[in-house]
XYZ file of C-alpha atoms in Angstrom:
440
model
C 0.000 0.000 0.000
C 1.235 3.401 -0.925
C 1.240 5.918 1.792
C -0.045 9.305 0.657
C 2.470 11.918 1.403
C 1.220 15.118 2.923
C 2.750 18.426 2.104
C 4.379 20.282 4.907
C 1.945 22.598 6.650
C 3.762 25.703 5.531
C 3.582 24.578 1.853
C -0.190 23.836 2.198
C -0.770 27.219 3.696
C 1.122 28.888 0.900
C -0.865 27.004 -1.721
C -4.160 27.906 -0.035
C -3.131 31.510 0.138
C -2.193 31.409 -3.538
C -5.641 30.084 -4.504
C -7.355 32.645 -2.322
C -5.260 35.380 -3.842
C -6.210 34.292 -7.368
C -9.918 34.087 -6.396
C -9.782 37.526 -4.884
C -8.021 38.842 -7.970
C -10.691 37.336 -10.207
C -13.435 38.794 -8.007
C -11.709 42.166 -8.027
C -11.443 42.138 -11.836
C -15.048 41.006 -12.078
C -16.096 43.779 -9.753
C -14.171 46.362 -11.772
C -15.615 45.076 -15.047
C -19.166 44.885 -13.785
C -18.983 48.224 -12.035
C -17.497 49.701 -15.201
C -20.451 48.393 -17.191
C -22.881 49.677 -14.589
C -21.168 53.065 -14.605
C -21.447 53.224 -18.381
C -25.149 52.383 -18.186
C -25.768 54.946 -15.459
C -23.940 57.598 -17.433
C -26.042 56.758 -20.478
C -29.272 56.980 -18.506
C -28.207 60.254 -16.875
C -27.372 61.649 -20.313
C -30.817 60.630 -21.596
C -32.525 62.202 -18.587
C -30.429 65.401 -18.865
C -31.132 65.733 -22.597
C -34.836 65.101 -22.104
C -35.092 67.539 -19.214
C -33.336 70.218 -21.268
C -35.612 69.670 -24.272
C -38.701 69.329 -22.088
C -37.875 72.558 -20.222
C -37.513 74.412 -23.519
C -40.840 73.076 -24.813
C -42.496 73.771 -21.455
C -41.208 77.352 -21.555
C -42.599 77.768 -25.068
C -45.943 76.308 -24.052
C -46.192 78.592 -21.026
C -45.301 81.606 -23.201
C -48.072 80.704 -25.652
C -50.581 80.204 -22.843
C -49.534 83.498 -21.233
C -50.118 85.277 -24.540
C -53.601 83.704 -24.688
C -54.308 85.189 -21.261
C -53.106 88.612 -22.444
C -55.434 88.499 -25.452
C -58.362 87.466 -23.251
C -57.487 90.330 -20.886
C -57.712 92.762 -23.801
C -61.198 91.377 -24.573
C -62.286 91.630 -20.944
C -61.073 95.209 -20.474
C -62.619 96.156 -23.826
C -66.007 94.825 -22.683
C -65.844 96.740 -19.400
C -64.820 99.889 -21.265
C -67.846 99.642 -23.557
C -70.152 99.034 -20.603
C -68.453 101.505 -18.244
C -66.518 104.279 -20.056
C -64.071 105.600 -17.456
C -60.538 106.960 -17.550
C -59.364 104.006 -15.428
C -60.768 101.489 -17.896
C -59.078 103.300 -20.796
C -55.720 103.119 -18.998
C -56.262 99.408 -18.292
C -56.995 98.858 -21.974
C -53.803 100.691 -22.971
C -51.777 98.589 -20.507
C -53.369 95.376 -21.818
C -52.521 96.347 -25.421
C -48.899 97.072 -24.430
C -48.678 93.699 -22.688
C -50.057 91.933 -25.775
C -47.524 93.718 -28.017
C -44.681 92.748 -25.673
C -45.887 89.142 -25.614
C -45.852 88.871 -29.400
C -42.404 90.476 -29.494
C -41.126 87.865 -27.066
C -42.647 85.076 -29.157
C -40.895 86.484 -32.254
C -37.550 86.169 -30.440
C -38.204 82.537 -29.361
C -37.123 79.378 -31.183
C -40.625 78.285 -32.198
C -40.606 76.190 -35.394
C -43.842 74.465 -36.367
C -45.779 76.651 -33.911
C -44.340 79.773 -35.562
C -46.922 79.724 -38.372
C -49.797 79.673 -35.881
C -48.166 82.449 -33.840
C -47.783 84.520 -37.015
C -51.467 83.936 -37.764
C -52.416 85.057 -34.254
C -50.199 88.145 -34.586
C -51.816 89.010 -37.924
C -55.292 88.915 -36.353
C -53.998 91.027 -33.462
C -52.653 93.634 -35.889
C -56.094 93.788 -37.526
C -57.880 94.224 -34.186
C -55.320 96.543 -32.531
C -56.236 99.871 -34.252
C -59.922 99.401 -33.419
C -59.121 98.427 -29.842
C -57.054 101.611 -29.384
C -59.767 103.796 -31.000
C -62.649 102.486 -28.839
C -61.835 104.701 -25.788
C -62.367 107.791 -27.972
C -65.912 106.750 -28.948
C -67.108 103.676 -26.992
C -70.732 103.987 -28.056
C -70.110 104.546 -31.751
C -67.758 101.690 -32.525
C -70.171 98.754 -32.407
C -69.665 97.473 -35.998
C -65.875 97.786 -35.775
C -65.958 96.367 -32.240
C -67.577 93.154 -33.496
C -64.866 92.787 -36.142
C -62.166 93.392 -33.542
C -63.772 90.818 -31.241
C -63.767 88.303 -34.089
C -60.049 88.916 -34.741
C -59.261 88.641 -31.022
C -61.102 85.304 -30.872
C -59.180 84.108 -33.945
C -55.864 85.135 -32.347
C -56.733 83.247 -29.135
C -57.700 80.142 -31.153
C -54.404 80.244 -33.092
C -52.398 80.584 -29.864
C -54.346 77.669 -28.345
C -53.536 75.525 -31.378
C -49.849 76.474 -31.080
C -49.836 75.549 -27.372
C -51.457 72.194 -28.164
C -48.834 71.529 -30.856
C -46.099 72.402 -28.361
C -47.594 69.945 -25.855
C -47.563 67.241 -28.537
C -43.880 67.986 -29.125
C -43.274 67.341 -25.424
C -44.928 63.939 -25.724
C -42.752 63.112 -28.764
C -39.628 64.120 -26.843
C -40.681 61.858 -23.978
C -41.244 58.873 -26.303
C -37.807 59.373 -27.912
C -36.120 59.631 -24.493
C -37.851 56.472 -23.294
C -36.817 54.521 -26.425
C -33.209 55.602 -25.977
C -33.305 54.784 -22.288
C -34.690 51.293 -22.948
C -31.901 50.606 -25.448
C -29.247 51.716 -22.941
C -30.745 49.638 -20.135
C -31.180 46.594 -22.410
C -27.556 46.754 -23.550
C -26.341 47.090 -19.991
C -28.519 44.173 -18.842
C -26.996 41.899 -21.505
C -23.489 42.888 -20.492
C -24.253 42.293 -16.835
C -25.664 38.828 -17.558
C -22.456 37.880 -19.385
C -20.421 39.212 -16.477
C -22.546 37.247 -14.025
C -21.893 33.992 -15.966
C -18.130 34.578 -16.082
C -17.848 35.828 -12.553
C -20.666 34.181 -10.652
C -19.772 35.301 -7.164
C -19.182 38.929 -8.109
C -22.193 38.859 -10.404
C -24.535 37.898 -7.603
C -23.554 40.992 -5.693
C -23.909 43.195 -8.785
C -27.343 41.755 -9.599
C -28.502 42.358 -6.077
C -27.248 45.942 -5.870
C -27.295 47.356 -9.411
C -29.185 45.329 -11.989
C -32.463 44.978 -10.120
C -32.872 48.752 -9.573
C -32.107 49.328 -13.260
C -34.716 46.765 -14.256
C -37.197 48.490 -11.965
C -36.364 51.777 -13.652
C -36.774 50.261 -17.118
C -40.058 48.625 -16.104
C -41.356 51.937 -14.803
C -40.328 53.661 -18.059
C -42.074 50.958 -20.097
C -45.221 51.253 -18.009
C -45.178 55.019 -18.461
C -44.885 54.605 -22.231
C -47.863 52.220 -22.244
C -49.983 54.954 -20.671
C -49.731 53.941 -17.007
C -49.108 57.511 -15.879
C -48.958 56.601 -12.184
C -45.900 54.364 -12.756
C -42.913 55.239 -10.571
C -39.500 53.651 -10.058
C -38.910 52.301 -6.509
C -36.214 53.899 -4.389
C -32.803 52.247 -4.302
C -29.836 52.125 -1.941
C -27.394 52.571 -4.832
C -26.207 56.135 -4.510
C -25.533 56.568 -8.239
C -29.078 55.461 -9.088
C -30.829 57.541 -6.457
C -30.512 60.786 -8.420
C -31.565 59.121 -11.692
C -34.554 57.468 -10.016
C -35.577 60.749 -8.404
C -35.277 62.575 -11.748
C -37.313 59.899 -13.523
C -40.039 59.964 -10.872
C -40.181 63.769 -11.009
C -40.460 63.606 -14.806
C -43.236 60.983 -14.578
C -45.142 63.114 -12.047
C -44.902 66.158 -14.334
C -46.174 64.134 -17.290
C -49.086 62.798 -15.244
C -49.997 66.314 -14.098
C -49.820 67.669 -17.679
C -51.960 64.797 -18.950
C -54.605 65.425 -16.292
C -54.628 69.134 -17.113
C -54.985 68.520 -20.859
C -57.682 65.899 -20.250
C -59.654 68.320 -18.107
C -59.380 71.020 -20.780
C -60.566 68.555 -23.438
C -63.633 67.624 -21.351
C -64.645 71.117 -20.218
C -66.455 73.938 -21.991
C -63.952 76.824 -21.723
C -66.569 79.578 -21.417
C -68.823 78.134 -18.699
C -66.619 75.554 -17.004
C -69.329 72.917 -17.512
C -68.626 69.504 -18.999
C -68.904 69.501 -22.776
C -71.100 67.521 -25.172
C -68.682 64.571 -25.440
C -68.584 64.072 -21.661
C -72.383 64.261 -21.391
C -72.981 61.556 -24.000
C -70.198 59.377 -22.605
C -71.926 59.563 -19.217
C -75.232 58.589 -20.835
C -73.637 55.598 -22.580
C -72.238 54.383 -19.266
C -75.467 54.741 -17.273
C -76.954 51.378 -18.265
C -73.912 49.431 -17.082
C -73.766 51.235 -13.745
C -77.394 51.574 -12.730
C -79.381 49.168 -10.552
C -82.957 48.187 -11.192
C -84.262 50.623 -8.585
C -82.204 53.544 -9.914
C -83.873 56.153 -12.081
C -82.625 59.077 -14.116
C -83.950 61.808 -16.363
C -82.607 63.897 -19.230
C -83.396 67.617 -19.421
C -82.806 69.900 -22.426
C -82.686 73.661 -21.755
C -82.733 76.063 -24.728
C -82.502 79.859 -24.247
C -85.182 81.498 -26.417
C -84.037 85.131 -26.347
C -80.307 84.642 -26.330
C -79.844 85.655 -29.991
C -81.671 88.897 -29.273
C -79.281 89.622 -26.378
C -76.255 88.857 -28.566
C -77.487 91.070 -31.414
C -78.349 93.962 -29.091
C -75.516 93.941 -26.565
C -72.707 92.044 -28.289
C -71.147 88.600 -27.952
C -69.106 89.430 -24.857
C -72.288 90.451 -23.093
C -73.909 87.233 -24.268
C -70.999 85.224 -22.889
C -71.651 86.699 -19.445
C -75.322 85.706 -19.709
C -74.321 82.112 -20.554
C -72.022 82.049 -17.537
C -74.841 83.262 -15.263
C -77.215 80.596 -16.600
C -74.533 77.907 -16.127
C -74.005 78.958 -12.504
C -77.733 78.787 -11.817
C -78.039 75.307 -13.322
C -75.042 74.095 -11.328
C -76.491 75.440 -8.075
C -79.918 73.911 -8.717
C -78.895 70.261 -9.138
C -77.054 67.830 -6.853
C -73.355 66.919 -7.034
C -74.238 63.531 -8.519
C -76.097 65.160 -11.426
C -74.415 66.234 -14.667
C -74.757 69.691 -16.239
C -73.271 70.106 -19.732
C -73.266 72.731 -22.425
C -74.199 71.142 -25.746
C -73.226 74.257 -27.684
C -74.518 77.756 -28.353
C -77.421 78.472 -25.987
C -78.402 74.828 -25.359
C -77.711 72.839 -22.187
C -78.223 69.192 -21.171
C -78.814 68.058 -17.584
C -78.735 64.419 -16.406
C -80.630 63.907 -13.138
C -80.385 60.804 -10.937
C -83.200 59.684 -8.658
C -86.864 58.699 -8.612
C -89.356 60.238 -11.020
C -90.805 62.350 -8.190
C -87.389 63.753 -7.259
C -86.372 64.476 -10.845
C -89.731 66.123 -11.669
C -89.309 68.560 -8.775
C -85.770 69.355 -9.891
C -86.928 69.983 -13.486
C -89.511 72.470 -12.171
C -86.776 74.287 -10.227
C -84.539 74.370 -13.309
C -87.277 76.018 -15.384
C -87.931 78.513 -12.582
C -84.327 79.637 -12.029
C -83.495 79.899 -15.736
C -86.584 82.034 -16.413
C -85.724 84.393 -13.538
C -84.371 87.747 -14.922
C -80.585 88.042 -15.059
C -78.636 91.236 -14.341
C -75.420 91.611 -16.349
C -73.227 94.730 -16.462
C -76.046 96.956 -15.264
C -78.657 95.504 -17.656
C -81.514 93.179 -16.713
C -82.485 90.447 -19.174
C -85.443 88.093 -19.307
C -83.704 85.215 -21.028
C -86.738 82.896 -21.227
C -85.945 79.250 -21.681
C -87.770 76.279 -23.159
C -87.291 73.197 -20.980
C -88.040 69.614 -22.028
C -87.547 66.457 -19.959
C -87.851 62.679 -20.290
C -87.359 60.015 -17.615
C -86.173 56.398 -17.712
C -89.577 54.734 -17.399
C -88.520 51.798 -19.591
C -85.365 50.069 -20.816
C -84.866 52.280 -23.848
C -81.248 53.330 -24.625
C -80.208 56.536 -22.822
C -79.789 58.455 -26.071
C -83.474 57.827 -26.835
C -84.219 59.941 -23.756
C -82.249 62.792 -25.322
C -84.472 62.655 -28.412
C -87.585 62.571 -26.236
C -86.405 65.480 -24.088
C -85.608 67.395 -27.282
C -89.148 66.776 -28.580
C -90.583 67.972 -25.285
C -88.382 71.090 -25.398
C -89.579 71.992 -28.902
C -93.175 71.486 -27.774
C -92.562 73.860 -24.867
C -91.004 76.382 -27.266
C -93.892 76.148 -29.732
C -96.531 76.409 -27.005
C -94.576 79.236 -25.271
C -94.782 77.388 -21.949
C -93.353 79.186 -18.926
C -92.670 75.887 -17.187
C -91.134 72.601 -18.326
C -92.696 70.083 -20.688
C -92.415 66.351 -19.872
C -92.359 63.886 -22.745
C -94.505 61.492 -20.715
C -97.262 64.156 -20.473
C -97.183 64.554 -24.255
C -97.691 60.807 -24.635
C -100.570 60.875 -22.154
C -102.243 63.669 -24.130
C -101.720 61.739 -27.358
C -103.284 58.579 -25.848
C -106.229 60.575 -24.560
C -106.728 62.157 -27.988
C -106.659 58.803 -29.727
C -109.197 57.421 -27.198
C -111.602 60.237 -28.000
């Protein structure tokens, strides 16, 4: 039998130390390589975030400048209206200041770097140049400038519309910049992930530490960016203990929060009538389409159409700005008459739609109150107006589609208008009269 010879203890120790030294060297190299890859990825992500923030700040500045100019144009309109209604030296000075502010705003927009929005800004400036001489001449003869005042109002409205279109285009540019930044960021993160996987295979021990401390936070960041791109605006990257990633994660989360806030603001503007603050036609009909799926068997609702009979006369006599104030007063009255769960919308022009929830008895009483408050005289800028409104209503007595109720309420409204009723007309009453007539 051969006796296995053992190495002297000092030679074993030296060999063990040699192996440990080589392992540590390999781990050190692996750590340097992996950390180098991670550093490259972090630098790439930081560059993407910095570039996006710079571009987004520029677009945001442009958008705010366009919106500010809209406000200046609306201020000119407002002061002009007050000057026509109340001709005072103070109002004339306010008008002159508003005109100077509008001129300065357009000058600032000329000096900006607007590209595609520049055409719309030029269009707005052209309308302003058409309206400006009339606006400046009104203080000299407020009562005698009605025909020219209407033309100036039309040009001011056109300028505001062009500036609004330019601001919307600028907001779309911001969304495009975000999509490009996210695509670039995903490519950087994907490339880094592949490199880290290779490093983890070659250097398993070091790779496990890197995966635990660097790769997972990057994947979380990439997942959050992907979710944001898919429209999940509440997506946020989780916090990390990696110091280098903390700033990037914070910047990304701040960017995501800003995008979510901008989206909510734009959505609200798209769903709201800008003059009255009521929901618009699209929101009203969307709510009607969703009623059937949400309601229980014991739930009832009614649709009310309100049409202002003498609104055109007010517009023709006192001007569109005066008419706008009347519409705002009517909107406030409708809002104050119904409950929070009810919907008040402006369909367009001088027509409103109200969706009431509750039993037929409750909704009938509310319809009566609506007709009463709308037909109450309105005082605007020192003038009292009897607006007179035709009100038609229809309730959900059967399983007909909600939009059928709109047609029925519209029929009832036209009956009220033709019969010159001072109160509301219910479609169900019309049907009862028709049945009684056929029985006779």
